[in-house]
Amino acid sequence: MSTDDAQRRALVIGATGIAGQSLCRALLNEGFQTYGLSRSANAPVEGVIPLAADLLDPASLATAVAGVQPQLVFITAWMRQDSESENIRVNSAIVRNTLDAVTAGGHGSVEHVALLTGLKHYLGPFDDYATGVMADTPFHEEEPRLSTPNFYYAQEDELFAAAERDNFTWSVHRAHTVFGYAVGNAMNMALTLSVYATICKRTGEVFRFPGSEMQWNGVTDVTDSDLLAEQLVWAATHAEGRNEAFNIANGDVFRWRWLWPRIAEKFGVEWAGFDGSPAPLASRMDHAAAEWTAIAAENSLVEADVNRLASWWHTDGDLGRNLECFTSMDKSRLAGFQGFRSTPESFFDKVDRYREARIIP
């Protein structure tokens, strides 16, 4: 890799996402000329050079990245489909199209490609979630793939084939539920729970845990988006991170029955834990849009559309699991990545940043 930081270029696919925004900030802090690609060409992180393309349109993608010639490429985007077969078709195409575009012309600039996936690598896909033979917790990277088709596996295979063909190194990063600060991205449990608590504060509703008994009482972990970004950059710039798959979580574990009262205290609301059956948010938040419009007006917030802030189904999915789910960070630590986050501090840091940005009151 060039030693001239001013000449080092990084391309982030999915730059407007929760991981992409944190990654863009980390790359800029490391001195990279950072290009952020999304469908909209929005650039929520100041200093990023925005690019627009449809990831499923090879011609559009090739045009967008022509002339960029990045040394590092980070693929953090995915598109949820109605079936796993469609997830495989669409999301493997994202990886294939990206890698074909950045290696077109044979200029050989690409040195490393990092792919962000997640713990469905161990748990199985949406269509067959947590029903097959699963690894024991904590999950370790060397566990064999499940027999069920999985779009993460298809994405990895596209990455491996392109790396062999075009002679670049790779890394795969398996994140758990992400707590992050991101503008305009709703698939973020930290912001979803903050919105939920804020609505409870206004209406007098009890801040009730929406998930399963297992998630309430069991041990789990999460991933801070800034820590995720640190690992992505580390793997792309250190020999120990190349051609390896790594779990990425904060490094601590917790129980929701311990964290939930602390979140309630932060927002000044009455709370309730698991009381015999799940209480999914998606079925209880029909009033959220109207309440948030009022909250935004009363507090001069920058976003009045609750659907741009909260993803009820996504948080329900994470908190509704009926199995234990946490990961080992041993491989990453032994390779030299020593990053860590305290989960409570991670959550409350995001709350404070959202308040400072006038996204929540």
C-alpha positions as CSV (number, residue, x, y, z in Angstrom):
1,M,0.0,0.0,0.0
2,S,1.2,3.5,-0.7
3,T,2.9,5.3,2.2
4,D,1.6,8.6,1.0
5,D,-1.6,9.0,3.0
6,A,-2.8,11.8,0.7
7,Q,-2.9,9.4,-2.2
8,R,-4.7,6.5,-0.5
9,R,-8.2,6.1,-1.6
10,A,-11.1,4.1,-0.1
11,L,-14.5,3.3,-1.5
12,V,-17.4,2.6,0.8
13,I,-20.4,0.8,-0.7
14,G,-23.4,1.7,1.4
15,A,-22.0,5.0,2.7
16,T,-25.4,6.2,4.0
17,G,-25.9,3.1,6.2
18,I,-25.3,2.8,9.9
19,A,-22.0,1.0,9.4
20,G,-21.1,3.0,6.3
21,Q,-21.4,6.4,8.0
22,S,-19.1,5.3,10.9
23,L,-16.7,3.8,8.5
24,C,-16.5,7.0,6.4
25,R,-15.7,9.0,9.5
26,A,-13.0,6.5,10.5
27,L,-11.4,6.5,7.1
28,L,-11.4,10.3,6.9
29,N,-9.7,10.4,10.4
30,E,-7.0,8.1,9.0
31,G,-6.3,10.4,6.1
32,F,-8.0,8.5,3.3
33,Q,-9.6,10.2,0.4
34,T,-13.0,8.6,0.9
35,Y,-15.6,8.0,-1.7
36,G,-19.1,7.0,-0.5
37,L,-21.4,5.2,-2.9
38,S,-25.2,5.0,-2.4
39,R,-28.3,5.1,-4.6
40,S,-29.0,8.7,-3.7
41,A,-25.5,10.1,-3.6
42,N,-26.2,11.6,-0.2
43,A,-23.2,12.4,1.8
44,P,-24.2,12.6,5.5
45,V,-20.5,12.6,6.5
46,E,-18.8,15.8,5.7
47,G,-15.6,15.3,3.6
48,V,-16.9,12.2,1.8
49,I,-16.9,12.4,-2.0
50,P,-20.4,11.1,-3.0
51,L,-21.1,8.7,-5.8
52,A,-24.5,7.5,-7.0
53,A,-25.3,4.2,-8.6
54,D,-27.8,1.3,-8.7
55,L,-25.8,-1.6,-7.3
56,L,-27.9,-4.0,-9.4
57,D,-27.1,-2.2,-12.6
58,P,-23.5,-3.0,-13.6
59,A,-23.3,-0.2,-16.2
60,S,-24.5,2.4,-13.6
61,L,-22.0,1.1,-11.1
62,A,-19.1,1.0,-13.6
63,T,-19.8,4.6,-14.6
64,A,-20.0,5.8,-10.9
65,V,-16.6,4.4,-9.9
66,A,-14.7,5.0,-13.2
67,G,-11.5,6.8,-12.4
68,V,-11.7,6.3,-8.6
69,Q,-9.2,3.5,-8.6
70,P,-9.4,2.8,-4.8
71,Q,-6.8,0.8,-2.9
72,L,-9.4,-0.3,-0.3
73,V,-13.1,-1.2,-0.9
74,F,-15.6,-1.8,1.8
75,I,-19.0,-3.4,1.0
76,T,-21.5,-2.6,3.8
77,A,-24.7,-2.6,1.7
78,W,-27.4,-5.2,1.4
79,M,-31.0,-5.4,0.3
80,R,-33.6,-7.5,2.1
81,Q,-35.9,-9.6,-0.2
82,D,-39.0,-11.6,0.4
83,S,-37.2,-15.0,0.2
84,E,-33.7,-16.3,0.8
85,S,-33.4,-17.4,-2.8
86,E,-34.0,-13.7,-3.8
87,N,-31.7,-12.5,-1.0
88,I,-29.0,-14.7,-2.5
89,R,-29.6,-13.6,-6.1
90,V,-29.7,-9.9,-5.2
91,N,-27.0,-9.6,-2.6
92,S,-24.5,-11.8,-4.3
93,A,-25.1,-9.5,-7.4
94,I,-24.2,-6.5,-5.2
95,V,-20.8,-8.0,-4.4
96,R,-20.2,-9.3,-7.9
97,N,-21.1,-6.1,-9.6
98,T,-19.1,-4.0,-7.2
99,L,-15.9,-6.1,-7.7
100,D,-16.3,-6.2,-11.4
101,A,-16.6,-2.4,-11.5
102,V,-13.7,-1.6,-9.3
103,T,-11.4,-4.0,-11.1
104,A,-12.5,-3.1,-14.6
105,G,-9.7,-2.0,-17.0
106,G,-7.1,-4.1,-15.2
107,H,-5.5,-1.1,-13.5
108,G,-4.9,-3.2,-10.4
109,S,-5.5,-0.5,-7.8
110,V,-7.6,-2.7,-5.5
111,E,-5.4,-4.1,-2.7
112,H,-8.1,-5.2,-0.2
113,V,-11.8,-5.7,-0.1
114,A,-13.7,-5.9,3.3
115,L,-17.2,-7.4,3.4
116,L,-19.7,-6.8,6.2
117,T,-22.0,-9.6,7.1
118,G,-23.5,-10.7,10.4
119,L,-24.4,-13.5,12.8
120,K,-26.9,-15.1,10.5
121,H,-23.8,-16.8,9.3
122,Y,-24.2,-18.9,12.4
123,L,-27.9,-18.7,12.9
124,G,-29.3,-19.3,9.4
125,P,-31.2,-17.0,7.0
126,F,-34.6,-15.3,7.5
127,D,-36.3,-18.3,5.9
128,D,-34.9,-20.8,8.3
129,Y,-33.7,-18.7,11.2
130,A,-32.3,-20.5,14.2
131,T,-33.9,-23.9,13.3
132,G,-30.8,-25.8,12.0
133,V,-27.8,-27.1,13.8
134,M,-26.1,-24.1,15.3
135,A,-22.7,-23.5,16.9
136,D,-22.4,-23.3,20.6
137,T,-22.0,-19.8,22.1
138,P,-19.9,-17.9,21.9
139,F,-19.8,-18.3,18.2
140,H,-16.3,-18.9,16.7
141,E,-15.3,-18.0,13.1
142,E,-14.0,-21.5,12.3
143,E,-17.5,-23.1,12.7
144,P,-18.6,-24.8,9.4
145,R,-21.3,-23.3,7.3
146,L,-24.9,-24.5,7.9
147,S,-26.4,-26.7,5.2
148,T,-29.2,-24.1,4.6
149,P,-28.7,-21.7,1.7
150,N,-27.6,-18.3,3.0
151,F,-26.9,-15.0,1.2
152,Y,-23.9,-14.4,3.4
153,Y,-22.3,-17.5,2.1
154,A,-23.1,-16.5,-1.5
155,Q,-21.6,-13.1,-0.9
156,E,-18.4,-14.6,0.6
157,D,-18.1,-16.9,-2.4
158,E,-18.3,-14.0,-4.8
159,L,-15.6,-12.2,-2.7
160,F,-13.3,-15.2,-2.6
161,A,-13.6,-15.9,-6.4
162,A,-12.8,-12.3,-7.3
163,A,-9.9,-12.1,-4.8
164,E,-8.3,-15.1,-6.5
165,R,-9.0,-13.8,-10.0
166,D,-7.8,-10.2,-9.4
167,N,-5.1,-10.8,-6.7
168,F,-6.4,-8.7,-3.8
169,T,-6.7,-9.6,-0.2
170,W,-10.1,-9.8,1.6
171,S,-11.7,-9.8,5.1
172,V,-15.2,-10.7,6.3
173,H,-16.7,-9.0,9.4
174,R,-19.6,-10.6,11.2
175,A,-21.3,-8.1,13.3
176,H,-24.1,-8.5,15.9
177,T,-26.9,-6.0,16.5
178,V,-25.4,-2.6,15.8
179,F,-25.6,0.5,18.0
180,G,-24.7,3.5,16.0
181,Y,-25.0,7.1,15.2
182,A,-26.3,7.6,11.7
183,V,-28.5,10.2,10.0
184,G,-31.3,8.9,7.7
185,N,-30.9,5.2,8.5
186,A,-33.6,3.5,10.5
187,M,-32.2,0.0,11.0
188,N,-30.5,1.0,14.3
189,M,-31.6,-0.5,17.6
190,A,-30.1,2.4,19.7
191,L,-32.2,5.0,17.8
192,T,-35.3,2.8,17.6
193,L,-35.3,2.3,21.4
194,S,-34.6,5.9,21.9
195,V,-37.7,6.9,19.8
196,Y,-39.8,4.3,21.7
197,A,-38.7,5.6,25.1
198,T,-39.4,9.2,24.0
199,I,-42.9,8.3,22.9
200,C,-43.5,6.5,26.2
201,K,-42.3,9.7,28.0
202,R,-44.8,11.8,26.1
203,T,-47.8,9.5,26.4
204,G,-47.2,8.0,29.8
205,E,-46.9,4.5,28.5
206,V,-44.8,2.0,30.2
207,F,-41.4,1.3,28.5
208,R,-42.1,-2.4,28.1
209,F,-39.4,-4.8,26.9
210,P,-40.8,-6.1,23.6
211,G,-38.8,-9.3,23.2
212,S,-38.6,-12.9,24.3
213,E,-37.9,-14.5,27.7
214,M,-34.6,-15.8,26.4
215,Q,-33.4,-12.3,25.4
216,W,-34.6,-10.8,28.6
217,N,-32.8,-13.3,30.9
218,G,-30.0,-14.6,28.6
219,V,-26.5,-13.4,27.9
220,T,-26.0,-11.5,24.7
221,D,-23.7,-8.9,23.1
222,V,-24.0,-6.1,20.6
223,T,-21.7,-4.2,18.2
224,D,-20.8,-0.5,18.4
225,S,-20.7,1.0,14.9
226,D,-17.6,3.0,15.6
227,L,-15.8,-0.2,16.9
228,L,-17.0,-2.0,13.7
229,A,-15.4,0.8,11.6
230,E,-12.2,0.5,13.5
231,Q,-12.0,-3.2,12.8
232,L,-12.8,-2.8,9.2
233,V,-10.0,-0.3,8.7
234,W,-7.6,-2.3,10.9
235,A,-8.1,-5.5,8.8
236,A,-7.6,-3.6,5.5
237,T,-4.4,-2.0,6.7
238,H,-2.7,-4.8,8.7
239,A,-1.3,-8.1,7.3
240,E,-2.8,-9.9,10.3
241,G,-6.3,-9.0,9.1
242,R,-6.0,-10.1,5.5
243,N,-7.8,-13.2,4.1
244,E,-9.6,-13.8,7.4
245,A,-13.1,-13.7,8.7
246,F,-13.7,-12.0,12.1
247,N,-16.5,-11.6,14.5
248,I,-17.0,-8.1,15.7
249,A,-18.8,-7.3,19.0
250,N,-18.1,-4.9,21.8
251,G,-16.2,-7.4,23.9
252,D,-18.5,-7.4,26.9
253,V,-21.7,-9.3,27.5
254,F,-24.9,-8.3,29.3
255,R,-28.5,-9.2,30.0
256,W,-31.3,-7.1,28.8
257,R,-32.9,-7.4,32.3
258,W,-29.9,-5.5,33.5
259,L,-29.6,-2.8,30.8
260,W,-33.3,-2.1,30.3
261,P,-33.8,-0.3,33.6
262,R,-30.8,1.8,32.9
263,I,-32.2,2.9,29.5
264,A,-35.5,3.7,31.2
265,E,-33.7,5.9,33.7
266,K,-31.9,7.7,30.9
267,F,-35.2,8.7,29.5
268,G,-37.1,9.2,32.7
269,V,-39.8,6.6,32.0
270,E,-41.4,3.7,34.0
271,W,-40.3,0.3,32.7
272,A,-41.5,-3.3,32.6
273,G,-39.6,-6.4,31.7
274,F,-40.7,-9.7,30.1
275,D,-44.0,-10.6,31.7
276,G,-44.9,-13.9,30.2
277,S,-45.2,-13.2,26.4
278,P,-43.4,-10.9,24.0
279,A,-44.9,-7.5,23.2
280,P,-43.5,-6.7,19.7
281,L,-43.2,-3.1,18.8
282,A,-44.5,-3.5,15.3
283,S,-48.0,-4.4,16.7
284,R,-48.0,-1.6,19.4
285,M,-46.7,1.5,17.6
286,D,-49.5,2.4,15.2
287,H,-49.7,5.7,17.0
288,A,-46.0,6.4,16.6
289,A,-46.2,8.5,13.5
290,A,-48.7,11.0,14.9
291,E,-46.9,11.1,18.3
292,W,-43.5,11.8,16.7
293,T,-44.9,14.5,14.5
294,A,-46.1,16.3,17.6
295,I,-42.8,15.6,19.5
296,A,-40.8,17.0,16.6
297,A,-42.8,20.1,16.5
298,E,-42.8,20.7,20.2
299,N,-39.0,20.2,20.4
300,S,-37.8,21.7,17.1
301,L,-36.4,18.4,15.9
302,V,-34.8,17.9,12.5
303,E,-36.9,14.9,11.5
304,A,-40.7,14.6,11.9
305,D,-41.1,11.2,10.1
306,V,-40.8,8.4,12.6
307,N,-40.3,5.9,9.8
308,R,-36.9,7.5,9.0
309,L,-35.8,7.0,12.6
310,A,-37.3,3.8,13.9
311,S,-37.4,0.3,12.5
312,W,-39.8,-1.7,14.7
313,W,-39.6,-4.9,12.8
314,H,-35.8,-4.9,12.9
315,T,-35.6,-4.4,16.6
316,D,-38.4,-7.0,17.2
317,G,-36.3,-9.5,15.2
318,D,-33.2,-9.0,17.4
319,L,-35.0,-8.9,20.7
320,G,-37.5,-11.7,19.9
321,R,-34.9,-14.5,19.4
322,N,-35.5,-17.6,21.4
323,L,-31.9,-18.6,21.6
324,E,-28.7,-17.5,23.2
325,C,-26.6,-15.4,20.9
326,F,-23.1,-13.9,21.5
327,T,-19.7,-14.2,19.9
328,S,-16.1,-14.8,20.6
329,M,-13.6,-12.0,19.9
330,D,-10.6,-14.2,20.6
331,K,-9.5,-14.5,17.0
332,S,-9.6,-10.8,16.4
333,R,-7.7,-10.1,19.7
334,L,-5.0,-12.7,19.0
335,A,-4.5,-11.2,15.6
336,G,-3.8,-7.8,17.1
337,F,-7.2,-5.9,17.1
338,Q,-7.7,-4.9,20.7
339,G,-10.7,-2.5,20.3
340,F,-13.4,-2.6,23.0
341,R,-16.6,-0.8,23.9
342,S,-18.6,-0.8,27.1
343,T,-22.2,-1.6,25.9
344,P,-24.0,0.8,28.3
345,E,-21.5,3.6,27.4
346,S,-22.0,2.8,23.7
347,F,-25.8,3.1,24.0
348,F,-25.7,6.3,26.0
349,D,-23.1,7.9,23.8
350,K,-25.4,7.4,20.8
351,V,-28.4,8.9,22.8
352,D,-26.3,11.9,23.6
353,R,-25.2,12.4,20.0
354,Y,-28.7,12.1,18.7
355,R,-29.9,14.7,21.2
356,E,-27.1,17.0,20.3
357,A,-28.1,16.7,16.6
358,R,-31.7,17.5,17.5
359,I,-32.9,14.1,16.2
360,I,-34.4,13.2,19.6
361,P,-35.3,15.7,22.4
